[in-house]
Short mmCIF file of C-alpha atoms in Angstrom, two decimals:
data_model
loop_
_atom_site.label_atom_id
_atom_site.label_comp_id
_atom_site.label_asym_id
_atom_site.label_seq_id
_atom_site.Cartn_x
_atom_site.Cartn_y
_atom_site.Cartn_z
CA MET A 1 -48.44 22.77 17.34
CA ILE A 2 -49.48 22.07 13.43
CA GLN A 3 -46.42 22.10 12.12
CA ARG A 4 -45.21 19.32 14.97
CA LEU A 5 -48.19 16.93 14.13
CA ARG A 6 -48.10 17.43 10.62
CA SER A 7 -44.33 16.23 10.85
CA ALA A 8 -45.18 13.23 12.69
CA ILE A 9 -48.20 12.21 9.62
CA PRO A 10 -45.33 10.48 8.31
CA TYR A 11 -43.82 8.58 11.41
CA ILE A 12 -47.53 7.78 12.13
CA LEU A 13 -48.29 6.30 8.55
CA LEU A 14 -44.61 4.22 8.40
CA THR A 15 -46.07 2.80 12.02
CA LEU A 16 -48.96 1.32 11.00
CA LEU A 17 -47.47 0.58 8.01
CA THR A 18 -45.04 -1.75 9.68
CA THR A 19 -46.42 -3.14 12.69
CA PRO A 20 -48.12 -5.79 11.27
CA ILE A 21 -44.86 -7.33 10.43
CA LEU A 22 -43.17 -6.95 13.48
CA ILE A 23 -46.12 -8.29 15.15
CA GLY A 24 -45.26 -11.77 13.63
CA TYR A 25 -41.70 -11.53 14.81
CA ILE A 26 -42.92 -10.65 17.91
CA TRP A 27 -44.77 -13.83 18.05
CA LEU A 28 -42.39 -15.97 16.82
CA ILE A 29 -40.28 -14.89 20.22
CA ILE A 30 -42.89 -15.16 22.52
CA SER A 31 -44.36 -18.36 21.15
CA SER A 32 -41.09 -20.14 21.33
CA VAL A 33 -40.79 -20.04 24.62
CA SER A 34 -44.79 -20.41 26.12
CA ILE A 35 -47.16 -23.98 25.99
CA ARG A 36 -49.40 -21.90 23.80
CA THR A 37 -50.53 -18.97 22.76
CA TYR A 38 -53.58 -16.37 22.68
CA GLY A 39 -52.88 -13.74 19.94
CA LEU A 40 -49.37 -12.52 21.44
CA ARG A 41 -51.07 -13.51 24.93
CA PRO A 42 -48.74 -16.55 26.02
CA GLU A 43 -50.08 -18.95 28.61
CA GLY A 44 -47.38 -21.18 30.34
CA LEU A 45 -43.90 -20.00 29.91
CA THR A 46 -41.21 -22.83 28.72
CA LEU A 47 -38.38 -24.16 27.96
CA GLU A 48 -39.64 -27.54 26.47
CA ASN A 49 -40.36 -26.31 23.08
CA TRP A 50 -36.58 -26.13 22.40
CA SER A 51 -35.45 -29.56 23.88
CA PHE A 52 -34.73 -30.46 20.24
CA LEU A 53 -31.87 -29.21 20.60
CA THR A 54 -31.09 -32.17 22.54
CA ALA A 55 -33.37 -35.21 21.57
CA PRO A 56 -35.14 -35.83 18.27
CA ILE A 57 -38.76 -34.91 17.10
CA ARG A 58 -40.12 -38.08 17.54
CA SER A 59 -38.99 -40.39 14.58
CA ARG A 60 -37.51 -37.80 12.96
CA PRO A 61 -33.20 -36.79 12.54
CA GLY A 62 -31.92 -34.60 15.56
CA ILE A 63 -31.33 -30.92 14.63
CA TRP A 64 -27.19 -31.18 14.59
CA GLN A 65 -27.52 -34.13 11.65
CA VAL A 66 -29.90 -31.39 10.13
CA LEU A 67 -27.54 -29.07 10.91
CA PHE A 68 -24.78 -30.52 9.56
CA SER A 69 -26.60 -31.22 5.92
CA THR A 70 -27.55 -27.35 6.22
CA LEU A 71 -24.33 -26.62 6.15
CA ALA A 72 -23.08 -29.31 3.60
CA PHE A 73 -25.60 -27.64 1.08
CA ALA A 74 -25.35 -23.81 2.24
CA ILE A 75 -21.42 -23.65 2.75
CA PRO A 76 -20.42 -25.03 -0.45
CA LEU A 77 -23.10 -23.30 -1.97
CA GLY A 78 -21.62 -19.74 -0.76
CA LEU A 79 -17.72 -20.08 -1.82
CA LEU A 80 -18.58 -22.20 -5.36
CA ASP A 81 -20.67 -19.22 -6.02
CA ALA A 82 -18.45 -16.25 -4.87
CA THR A 83 -15.55 -18.03 -6.40
CA ILE A 84 -16.91 -18.54 -9.80
CA SER A 85 -18.55 -14.90 -10.10
CA SER A 86 -15.76 -13.17 -8.85
CA MET A 87 -13.36 -15.21 -12.01
CA ALA A 88 -16.20 -14.70 -14.43
CA GLY A 89 -17.33 -11.58 -13.46
CA TYR A 90 -13.55 -10.24 -13.84
CA ALA A 91 -13.09 -11.94 -17.80
CA LEU A 92 -16.78 -10.31 -18.57
CA SER A 93 -15.90 -6.74 -17.67
CA ARG A 94 -12.06 -6.72 -17.88
CA LEU A 95 -10.94 -8.91 -20.89
CA LYS A 96 -11.77 -9.46 -24.82
CA PHE A 97 -12.95 -11.85 -26.11
CA PRO A 98 -15.31 -13.84 -28.52
CA GLY A 99 -18.47 -14.49 -27.52
CA ARG A 100 -18.10 -12.55 -24.45
CA ARG A 101 -21.05 -10.39 -25.83
CA MET A 102 -23.33 -12.92 -26.29
CA PHE A 103 -22.85 -14.46 -23.21
CA LEU A 104 -23.27 -11.47 -20.93
CA SER A 105 -26.51 -11.43 -23.33
CA PHE A 106 -27.37 -14.84 -21.85
CA THR A 107 -25.90 -14.40 -18.61
CA ILE A 108 -28.70 -11.38 -17.88
CA ILE A 109 -31.71 -12.77 -19.69
CA LEU A 110 -30.81 -15.25 -17.40
CA HIS A 111 -30.85 -13.26 -13.90
CA ALA A 112 -34.10 -10.95 -15.53
CA PHE A 113 -35.79 -14.07 -16.00
CA PRO A 114 -36.77 -16.63 -13.36
CA SER A 115 -35.95 -19.79 -12.42
CA ALA A 116 -38.67 -21.73 -10.73
CA THR A 117 -39.94 -22.94 -14.29
CA LEU A 118 -37.28 -24.79 -14.74
CA LEU A 119 -37.67 -26.87 -11.89
CA ILE A 120 -39.30 -29.68 -13.94
CA ALA A 121 -36.36 -29.81 -16.66
CA ILE A 122 -33.29 -30.17 -13.63
CA PHE A 123 -36.04 -32.70 -12.24
CA PHE A 124 -35.26 -34.88 -15.63
CA VAL A 125 -31.50 -33.66 -16.39
CA LEU A 126 -30.57 -34.83 -12.37
CA ARG A 127 -32.51 -37.86 -12.80
CA ALA A 128 -30.51 -38.75 -16.02
CA VAL A 129 -27.34 -37.84 -14.32
CA LYS A 130 -28.30 -39.76 -11.06
CA LEU A 131 -27.37 -37.11 -8.25
CA TYR A 132 -31.80 -37.20 -7.81
CA ASP A 133 -31.73 -37.06 -3.77
CA SER A 134 -28.21 -36.32 -3.62
CA ILE A 135 -26.67 -33.19 -1.81
CA LEU A 136 -24.56 -32.55 -4.53
CA GLY A 137 -27.05 -32.79 -6.90
CA VAL A 138 -28.92 -30.21 -5.40
CA VAL A 139 -25.85 -27.54 -4.68
CA LEU A 140 -25.05 -28.06 -8.36
CA VAL A 141 -28.41 -27.23 -8.77
CA SER A 142 -28.11 -24.10 -6.35
CA VAL A 143 -25.06 -22.33 -7.94
CA SER A 144 -26.15 -22.71 -11.68
CA LEU A 145 -29.47 -20.74 -10.53
CA SER A 146 -27.80 -18.04 -8.63
CA LEU A 147 -24.55 -17.80 -10.88
CA PRO A 148 -26.22 -15.37 -13.48
CA LEU A 149 -27.02 -12.92 -10.67
CA GLY A 150 -23.74 -13.59 -8.99
CA ILE A 151 -22.11 -13.10 -12.42
CA TRP A 152 -23.59 -9.79 -13.34
CA LEU A 153 -23.21 -8.40 -9.73
CA MET A 154 -19.29 -9.13 -9.69
CA LYS A 155 -19.04 -7.10 -12.72
CA GLY A 156 -20.73 -4.44 -11.84
CA PHE A 157 -18.03 -4.32 -8.96
CA TYR A 158 -15.04 -4.76 -11.10
CA ASP A 159 -16.69 -2.01 -13.87
CA ASN A 160 -16.62 0.35 -11.12
CA VAL A 161 -12.66 -0.12 -10.46
CA SER A 162 -10.48 2.19 -12.19
CA TRP A 163 -9.11 1.40 -15.57
CA ASP A 164 -5.95 3.27 -14.59
CA ILE A 165 -5.32 1.44 -11.48
CA GLU A 166 -5.07 -1.98 -14.20
CA MET A 167 -3.02 -0.29 -16.50
CA ALA A 168 -0.46 0.55 -14.33
CA ALA A 169 -0.27 -3.15 -13.16
CA LEU A 170 0.09 -4.21 -16.17
CA ILE A 171 2.48 -2.52 -17.35
CA ASP A 172 4.45 -3.38 -14.91
CA GLY A 173 4.79 -6.32 -15.88
CA CYS A 174 1.87 -8.72 -13.90
CA SER A 175 0.07 -11.10 -15.34
CA ARG A 176 -3.67 -11.06 -16.12
CA LEU A 177 -4.06 -13.33 -13.58
CA ARG A 178 -1.71 -11.13 -10.58
CA THR A 179 -3.87 -8.50 -11.57
CA TRP A 180 -6.66 -10.52 -10.62
CA TRP A 181 -5.33 -12.04 -7.59
CA SER A 182 -3.31 -8.99 -6.14
CA VAL A 183 -4.69 -6.08 -7.26
CA PHE A 184 -8.55 -6.31 -8.15
CA LEU A 185 -9.23 -8.80 -5.19
CA PRO A 186 -8.29 -6.38 -2.28
CA ILE A 187 -10.65 -3.39 -3.96
CA ILE A 188 -13.65 -5.53 -4.34
CA ARG A 189 -13.64 -7.40 -0.91
CA PRO A 190 -16.54 -5.80 0.57
CA GLY A 191 -18.78 -7.05 -2.77
CA LEU A 192 -17.74 -10.23 -3.05
CA ALA A 193 -18.01 -10.73 1.16
CA ALA A 194 -21.39 -9.45 0.23
CA LEU A 195 -22.25 -11.92 -2.13
CA LEU A 196 -20.88 -14.86 -0.65
CA ILE A 197 -22.85 -14.14 2.59
CA PHE A 198 -25.91 -13.19 0.39
CA SER A 199 -25.40 -16.70 -1.05
CA PHE A 200 -25.35 -19.15 1.72
CA LEU A 201 -28.09 -17.33 3.05
CA GLY A 202 -29.82 -18.06 0.02
CA GLY A 203 -29.04 -22.18 0.90
CA TRP A 204 -29.55 -21.59 4.31
CA GLY A 205 -33.04 -20.87 3.72
CA ALA A 206 -33.99 -22.43 0.20
CA TYR A 207 -36.99 -24.41 0.46
CA ILE A 208 -37.85 -25.39 -2.83
CA ILE A 209 -35.29 -26.95 -4.29
CA PRO A 210 -34.15 -29.03 -1.94
CA TYR A 211 -37.60 -29.92 -1.18
CA THR A 212 -38.16 -30.91 -4.91
CA PHE A 213 -35.11 -32.82 -5.64
CA LEU A 214 -34.27 -34.50 -2.14
CA VAL A 215 -36.46 -37.25 -0.54
CA THR A 216 -34.24 -38.60 2.06
CA ALA A 217 -35.36 -37.10 5.40
CA SER A 218 -31.19 -37.38 6.61
CA ILE A 219 -29.72 -35.12 4.52
CA GLN A 220 -32.87 -32.40 4.04
CA PRO A 221 -31.62 -29.03 4.66
CA ILE A 222 -33.52 -27.29 8.17
CA SER A 223 -36.38 -25.15 6.30
CA VAL A 224 -37.83 -28.70 4.55
CA PHE A 225 -37.12 -30.43 8.44
CA LEU A 226 -39.54 -27.34 9.85
CA GLN A 227 -41.69 -27.39 6.64
CA SER A 228 -42.37 -31.23 8.24
CA LEU A 229 -43.32 -30.25 11.46
CA THR A 230 -46.27 -27.81 10.12
CA GLY A 231 -47.24 -30.55 8.44
CA ASP A 232 -48.37 -33.78 9.51
CA TYR A 233 -50.34 -33.20 12.39
CA THR A 234 -53.62 -32.63 12.73
CA PHE A 235 -52.86 -30.14 15.61
CA VAL A 236 -49.96 -28.32 15.22
CA ASN A 237 -47.82 -28.09 17.81
CA TYR A 238 -46.32 -24.14 17.60
CA GLY A 239 -44.66 -23.93 20.25
CA VAL A 240 -41.55 -26.23 18.98
CA VAL A 241 -42.41 -24.92 15.38
CA THR A 242 -41.49 -21.06 16.73
CA ALA A 243 -38.65 -22.50 18.46
CA VAL A 244 -37.54 -23.86 15.43
CA GLY A 245 -37.85 -21.45 12.92
CA LEU A 246 -36.33 -19.24 15.54
CA PHE A 247 -32.91 -21.48 15.65
CA GLN A 248 -32.94 -20.65 11.81
CA LEU A 249 -34.06 -17.28 11.74
CA THR A 250 -31.36 -15.91 14.01
CA PRO A 251 -28.00 -16.29 12.42
CA VAL A 252 -29.76 -14.69 9.15
CA LEU A 253 -30.61 -12.09 11.48
CA ILE A 254 -27.37 -11.27 12.82
CA PHE A 255 -26.04 -11.51 9.12
CA TYR A 256 -28.75 -8.89 8.01
CA LEU A 257 -27.62 -6.77 10.98
CA PHE A 258 -23.29 -6.43 10.49
CA THR A 259 -24.13 -6.55 6.48
CA GLN A 260 -26.84 -4.48 5.96
CA ARG A 261 -25.97 -2.17 3.65
CA TYR A 262 -24.04 -4.20 1.31
CA LEU A 263 -27.18 -6.87 1.14
CA LEU A 264 -28.98 -4.16 0.01
CA ASN A 265 -27.39 -3.58 -2.51
CA LEU A 266 -27.79 -7.16 -3.57
CA TYR A 267 -31.26 -8.12 -2.69
CA SER A 268 -31.91 -5.18 -4.92
CA GLY A 269 -30.61 -7.32 -8.04
CA GLY A 270 -27.19 -5.27 -8.00
CA MET A 271 -29.27 -2.68 -9.97
CA LYS A 272 -27.55 0.89 -9.60
CA GLY A 273 -30.54 3.82 -9.33
CA GLY A 274 -32.14 4.25 -12.38
CA ALA A 275 -30.49 1.15 -13.89
CA MET B 1 -53.92 -27.59 -22.06
CA PHE B 2 -56.21 -24.81 -23.64
CA LEU B 3 -59.09 -27.08 -23.51
CA SER B 4 -58.58 -28.22 -19.77
CA PRO B 5 -62.17 -26.28 -18.38
CA TYR B 6 -59.76 -25.60 -15.62
CA THR B 7 -57.20 -23.58 -17.55
CA ILE B 8 -59.29 -20.43 -17.54
CA LYS B 9 -59.74 -20.36 -13.77
CA ILE B 10 -55.72 -20.94 -13.46
CA PHE B 11 -55.23 -18.47 -16.10
CA THR B 12 -58.03 -15.77 -14.16
CA ASN B 13 -56.05 -16.60 -11.40
CA THR B 14 -52.75 -16.03 -12.44
CA VAL B 15 -54.09 -12.74 -13.56
CA THR B 16 -55.58 -11.76 -10.67
CA TYR B 17 -52.50 -12.32 -8.53
CA VAL B 18 -50.16 -10.72 -10.00
CA VAL B 19 -52.00 -7.60 -11.36
CA PHE B 20 -53.14 -6.90 -7.60
CA THR B 21 -49.75 -8.16 -6.15
CA LEU B 22 -47.91 -5.91 -8.53
CA VAL B 23 -50.25 -2.37 -7.72
CA CYS B 24 -51.33 -2.93 -4.22
CA PHE B 25 -48.30 -3.98 -2.85
CA SER B 26 -45.06 -4.25 -5.72
CA VAL B 27 -44.57 -0.51 -7.27
CA GLY B 28 -47.92 0.65 -4.64
CA MET B 29 -46.56 0.05 -1.37
CA ALA B 30 -42.94 0.26 -2.50
CA LEU B 31 -43.99 3.89 -3.19
CA ILE B 32 -45.48 4.74 -0.39
CA VAL B 33 -42.90 3.70 2.20
CA SER B 34 -40.14 4.39 -0.17
CA LEU B 35 -42.10 8.12 -0.10
CA LEU B 36 -42.44 8.50 3.77
CA THR B 37 -39.25 6.59 4.34
CA THR B 38 -37.12 9.49 2.39
CA SER B 39 -39.55 12.32 4.11
CA ILE B 40 -38.70 11.43 7.47
CA ASN B 41 -35.24 11.90 9.20
CA LYS B 42 -32.77 9.77 7.92
CA THR B 43 -31.92 6.87 10.53
CA ALA B 44 -35.45 6.75 11.04
CA GLY B 45 -36.01 5.95 7.35
CA THR B 46 -33.27 3.48 7.66
CA ILE B 47 -35.20 1.52 10.26
CA PHE B 48 -38.05 1.28 9.21
CA ARG B 49 -37.19 0.33 5.38
CA ALA B 50 -34.10 -2.34 7.06
CA LEU B 51 -37.93 -3.25 8.83
CA TRP B 52 -39.32 -3.71 5.41
CA LEU B 53 -36.97 -5.96 4.06
CA LEU B 54 -37.57 -8.38 6.79
CA PRO B 55 -40.03 -10.41 5.14
CA ARG B 56 -37.66 -10.82 2.14
CA ILE B 57 -34.61 -12.09 4.17
CA THR B 58 -36.54 -14.14 6.76
CA PRO B 59 -36.18 -17.96 5.31
CA SER B 60 -39.81 -18.25 3.47
CA VAL B 61 -40.82 -21.38 5.56
CA ILE B 62 -40.63 -19.72 8.84
CA TYR B 63 -42.43 -16.40 7.11
CA ILE B 64 -45.37 -18.79 5.97
CA ILE B 65 -45.69 -19.77 9.26
CA MET B 66 -46.22 -16.51 10.96
CA ILE B 67 -48.55 -15.34 8.31
CA GLN B 68 -50.74 -18.87 8.76
CA TYR B 69 -51.03 -17.73 12.68
CA MET B 70 -51.60 -14.59 12.09
CA LEU B 71 -54.41 -15.66 9.81
CA ALA B 72 -56.13 -18.73 11.68
CA ASP B 73 -59.13 -18.50 13.73
CA ALA B 74 -60.06 -18.10 17.03
CA PRO B 75 -58.45 -18.63 20.10
CA SER B 76 -54.92 -18.30 18.56
CA GLY B 77 -55.21 -16.45 15.17
CA ILE B 78 -53.42 -12.52 16.01
CA LEU B 79 -56.05 -11.11 13.47
CA SER B 80 -58.54 -12.95 14.91
CA GLN B 81 -57.99 -12.13 18.42
CA PHE B 82 -57.58 -7.95 17.51
CA VAL B 83 -60.86 -8.70 15.42
CA THR B 84 -62.82 -9.53 18.19
CA GLY B 85 -61.26 -7.98 20.79
CA VAL B 86 -60.90 -4.65 19.41
CA LEU B 87 -62.92 -3.56 16.18
CA GLY B 88 -65.92 -6.02 18.04
CA GLY B 89 -65.82 -8.29 14.94
CA GLN B 90 -66.91 -11.86 14.68
CA ALA B 91 -63.28 -14.24 14.72
CA LYS B 92 -62.51 -16.60 11.54
CA ASN B 93 -60.28 -18.49 9.48
CA TRP B 94 -59.17 -15.08 7.56
CA LEU B 95 -56.69 -17.79 5.13
CA TYR B 96 -59.88 -20.08 4.48
CA SER B 97 -62.33 -17.16 4.08
CA TYR B 98 -60.59 -14.79 1.82
CA PRO B 99 -57.59 -17.33 0.37
CA MET B 100 -57.15 -14.93 -2.70
CA VAL B 101 -56.12 -11.81 -0.33
CA ALA B 102 -54.28 -13.90 1.61
CA VAL B 103 -52.03 -14.88 -1.13
CA ILE B 104 -51.43 -11.19 -2.41
CA ILE B 105 -50.55 -9.67 0.45
CA THR B 106 -48.06 -12.61 1.42
CA ASN B 107 -46.49 -12.03 -1.84
CA GLY B 108 -46.92 -8.12 -1.67
CA LEU B 109 -45.62 -7.98 1.59
CA ILE B 110 -41.95 -9.44 0.13
CA GLY B 111 -42.50 -7.99 -3.49
CA THR B 112 -42.66 -4.77 -1.40
CA SER B 113 -38.59 -4.51 -0.58
CA PHE B 114 -37.40 -4.46 -4.43
CA GLY B 115 -39.86 -1.15 -4.95
CA MET B 116 -38.59 0.41 -2.06
CA ILE B 117 -34.62 0.21 -2.13
CA ILE B 118 -34.70 0.80 -5.83
CA PHE B 119 -37.24 4.14 -5.24
CA THR B 120 -35.76 5.19 -2.30
CA SER B 121 -32.08 5.78 -4.17
CA ALA B 122 -34.05 7.21 -7.23
CA ILE B 123 -36.44 9.37 -5.07
CA GLU B 124 -32.92 10.76 -3.08
CA SER B 125 -30.71 11.39 -6.29
CA ILE B 126 -33.53 14.29 -6.57
CA PRO B 127 -31.76 17.43 -6.20
CA PRO B 128 -33.49 19.02 -3.66
CA GLU B 129 -33.78 22.11 -5.28
CA TYR B 130 -36.67 21.44 -6.67
CA VAL B 131 -38.27 20.91 -4.12
CA MET B 132 -37.36 23.19 -2.23
CA ALA B 133 -38.21 26.13 -5.36
CA ALA B 134 -41.87 23.67 -5.65
CA ARG B 135 -42.10 24.69 -1.96
CA VAL B 136 -41.19 28.45 -2.20
CA ASP B 137 -44.09 28.30 -5.12
CA GLY B 138 -46.44 27.37 -2.54
CA ALA B 139 -46.67 23.55 -3.75
CA SER B 140 -48.49 21.30 -1.37
CA ALA B 141 -46.93 17.75 -0.59
CA TRP B 142 -48.99 16.03 -2.84
CA GLN B 143 -48.42 18.34 -5.49
CA ILE B 144 -44.75 18.19 -5.13
CA ILE B 145 -45.41 14.17 -5.43
CA ARG B 146 -47.72 14.10 -8.33
CA ARG B 147 -45.40 16.59 -10.58
CA ILE B 148 -42.05 16.31 -9.50
CA THR B 149 -40.72 13.04 -7.58
CA ILE B 150 -43.27 10.54 -9.75
CA PRO B 151 -42.50 12.17 -13.05
CA LEU B 152 -39.00 12.23 -12.20
CA ILE B 153 -38.71 8.11 -11.22
CA ARG B 154 -40.65 7.04 -14.04
CA TRP B 155 -37.71 4.67 -15.57
CA PRO B 156 -37.48 2.81 -12.55
CA LEU B 157 -40.77 2.49 -12.33
CA LEU B 158 -41.17 1.51 -15.35
CA PHE B 159 -38.15 -0.83 -14.35
CA VAL B 160 -39.79 -1.96 -11.28
CA THR B 161 -43.14 -3.27 -13.03
CA ALA B 162 -41.64 -4.72 -15.81
CA TYR B 163 -39.11 -7.04 -14.00
CA GLN B 164 -42.04 -7.92 -10.92
CA THR B 165 -44.48 -8.94 -13.75
CA LEU B 166 -42.31 -11.71 -14.83
CA SER B 167 -40.93 -12.53 -11.19
CA LEU B 168 -45.00 -12.65 -10.06
CA LEU B 169 -45.51 -14.42 -12.95
CA ALA B 170 -43.22 -17.51 -12.82
CA SER B 171 -43.14 -17.31 -8.84
CA PHE B 172 -44.91 -19.86 -6.60
CA GLU B 173 -42.86 -21.22 -3.33
CA GLN B 174 -45.38 -19.09 -0.59
CA ILE B 175 -48.39 -20.08 -2.41
CA LEU B 176 -47.07 -24.06 -2.10
CA LEU B 177 -46.65 -23.32 1.44
CA LEU B 178 -48.91 -21.00 2.10
CA THR B 179 -52.33 -22.38 0.64
CA ASN B 180 -50.95 -25.27 -1.73
CA GLY B 181 -53.29 -24.20 -4.14
CA GLY B 182 -56.50 -24.34 -2.44
CA PRO B 183 -58.42 -24.52 -0.39
CA GLY B 184 -60.78 -26.13 -2.15
CA PHE B 185 -61.08 -26.66 -5.50
CA TYR B 186 -57.96 -24.22 -7.61
CA THR B 187 -58.63 -21.14 -5.68
CA THR B 188 -55.39 -19.74 -5.37
CA GLU B 189 -53.60 -22.05 -8.10
CA VAL B 190 -51.95 -19.88 -10.02
CA TRP B 191 -49.83 -21.30 -13.62
CA ALA B 192 -46.75 -21.87 -12.02
CA LEU B 193 -47.92 -23.45 -9.25
CA HIS B 194 -49.93 -25.67 -11.89
CA ALA B 195 -46.99 -26.86 -13.64
CA TYR B 196 -45.26 -27.59 -10.33
CA HIS B 197 -48.17 -29.82 -9.20
CA THR B 198 -48.93 -31.30 -12.48
CA ALA B 199 -45.42 -32.40 -13.25
CA LEU B 200 -43.60 -32.98 -9.76
CA SER B 201 -46.58 -34.07 -7.19
CA ASN B 202 -48.67 -35.98 -6.40
CA TYR B 203 -51.55 -33.80 -5.90
CA LEU B 204 -54.24 -35.72 -8.10
CA GLY B 205 -52.73 -39.28 -7.75
CA ASN B 206 -50.98 -39.32 -11.04
CA THR B 207 -47.76 -36.99 -12.20
CA GLU B 208 -47.59 -36.28 -15.77
CA PHE B 209 -44.35 -34.73 -16.69
CA GLY B 210 -44.85 -34.01 -20.77
CA PHE B 211 -47.88 -31.43 -19.52
CA GLY B 212 -46.41 -30.26 -16.84
CA SER B 213 -43.72 -29.27 -19.21
CA ALA B 214 -45.74 -28.14 -21.70
CA LEU B 215 -47.54 -25.62 -18.98
CA ALA B 216 -43.94 -24.49 -17.80
CA ALA B 217 -42.78 -23.87 -21.52
CA VAL B 218 -45.33 -21.04 -21.68
CA LEU B 219 -43.94 -19.46 -18.52
CA VAL B 220 -40.54 -20.08 -20.06
CA VAL B 221 -41.97 -18.70 -23.90
CA ILE B 222 -43.41 -15.37 -21.65
CA GLY B 223 -39.88 -15.23 -19.96
CA ILE B 224 -37.74 -15.50 -22.74
CA ILE B 225 -39.83 -12.79 -24.95
CA ALA B 226 -40.36 -10.31 -22.00
CA SER B 227 -36.14 -10.71 -21.23
CA VAL B 228 -34.94 -9.43 -24.25
CA VAL B 229 -37.39 -6.48 -24.96
CA TYR B 230 -36.38 -5.42 -22.10
CA LEU B 231 -32.87 -5.38 -22.81
CA ARG B 232 -33.81 -3.31 -25.51
CA VAL B 233 -35.80 -0.90 -23.65
CA PHE B 234 -32.93 -0.54 -20.45
CA ARG B 235 -29.76 0.40 -22.79
CA PHE B 236 -28.16 -3.50 -23.05
CA ASN B 237 -25.27 -1.82 -25.25
CA GLU B 238 -23.98 0.65 -22.39
CA MET B 239 -23.90 -2.07 -20.02
CA VAL B 240 -21.93 -4.94 -21.98
CA ALA B 241 -19.61 -1.80 -23.81
CA GLU B 242 -15.80 -3.55 -24.69
CA PRO B 243 -12.87 -3.45 -22.57
CA LYS B 244 -10.14 -0.79 -23.12
CA ILE B 245 -7.36 -3.07 -22.35
CA GLU B 246 -6.58 -5.45 -25.00
CA VAL B 247 -3.82 -7.29 -23.47
CA LEU B 248 -3.89 -10.88 -22.26
#
């Protein structure tokens, strides 16, 4: 009996620690279908909160417009990040060229270095090249800020591929490019897919960069849209806010469920064990 | 910058925020969660860890809305309901009463997952014989943790501490969304947020790009120095070993 109690202790502690997190998500779901909530108790079930799907909220852009802007930002971000990282990672992992060491040092310094401090400088650069308040500008900024991590992760994946496979391909007469395309890419595909999803989700939930560099409401992504819903009336309609929030959160959770194993690796910054 | 009367206030805020988030959550809570989840059934442990990752994968705006609602005043706030209904205490707007604590917890819940993942893989790679041997010798759970686990994962511990210090120092997105430096006068304004406000928002009616950039430059310098130190400490040379094949 005492033995059983003792083995239950970790479960009890974990449940206590985890409950506050779970409550937030439960509230999000309950509130999105209620007129209002007191704590977790809903008062009056309704689907009215979800009417934003068909009709715009006040004078804001409609949700499908917002969705389009978000995808126009997140999809190029994911594709560019994955493409460039997979190529650069290969070069840095397998090729010898002058400046390689320095390039790797810069990459890891940029990776360890939090990019938020660079926002002010980026603001000037964007204005100088006339990309301020354009989706292209935000995509370019976000890609360049996420590349150090992407390159570093990809290099890690390539480093784990055996040298013999590559040697065999080269001896059989493959060019480097061909080796990369038909030998390496199939091997690292799971990692590449995870990086693609990771950086897509990064764009999907991004707030600070679009908020800072996009001012036109019609091209702002969903995070900025959602935040603006909580900002400007004195009484926030939590029903609508949570419905939009759930709309944004659902794809993230679905992706997370399916790619959890790979994403875990990426969220830790690609550091293996003792790093 | 160094003469501004607010600098001291903001500096204190930053230190409080970084130290408490780091000790209580990024390292402390992360260690507790990974120790607990590795000591139970493997599937259950994975589920609990997946739940702890939720704050990190949730888009920040949604996450902050949840926190705000939990801490809101009666009648709607979840914590207020809990305190009045179950504990029989006084409801209040917790975010306004304890803004700094709220900021630390909010960032801490996100920060925990990073350490949790790294500590977990480190703990799982400890050979089970060590723990077994200690148990045979009659060591208690606490003694095993204190004398075996912690010493064996001190390298990951150091790494997480170093890495998280830097990222906490420069992160301000959650604070911007949660309190925007308030309530009142600079109660939760940290260095990075202050730089952002000064340069890019009309918080005080006029923007000062130059001053804001100077504030950010301080962080940039700290960041570069810290990164270079990491590279020295964390065996950078192994990571950039030369390729073995030289054909182009």
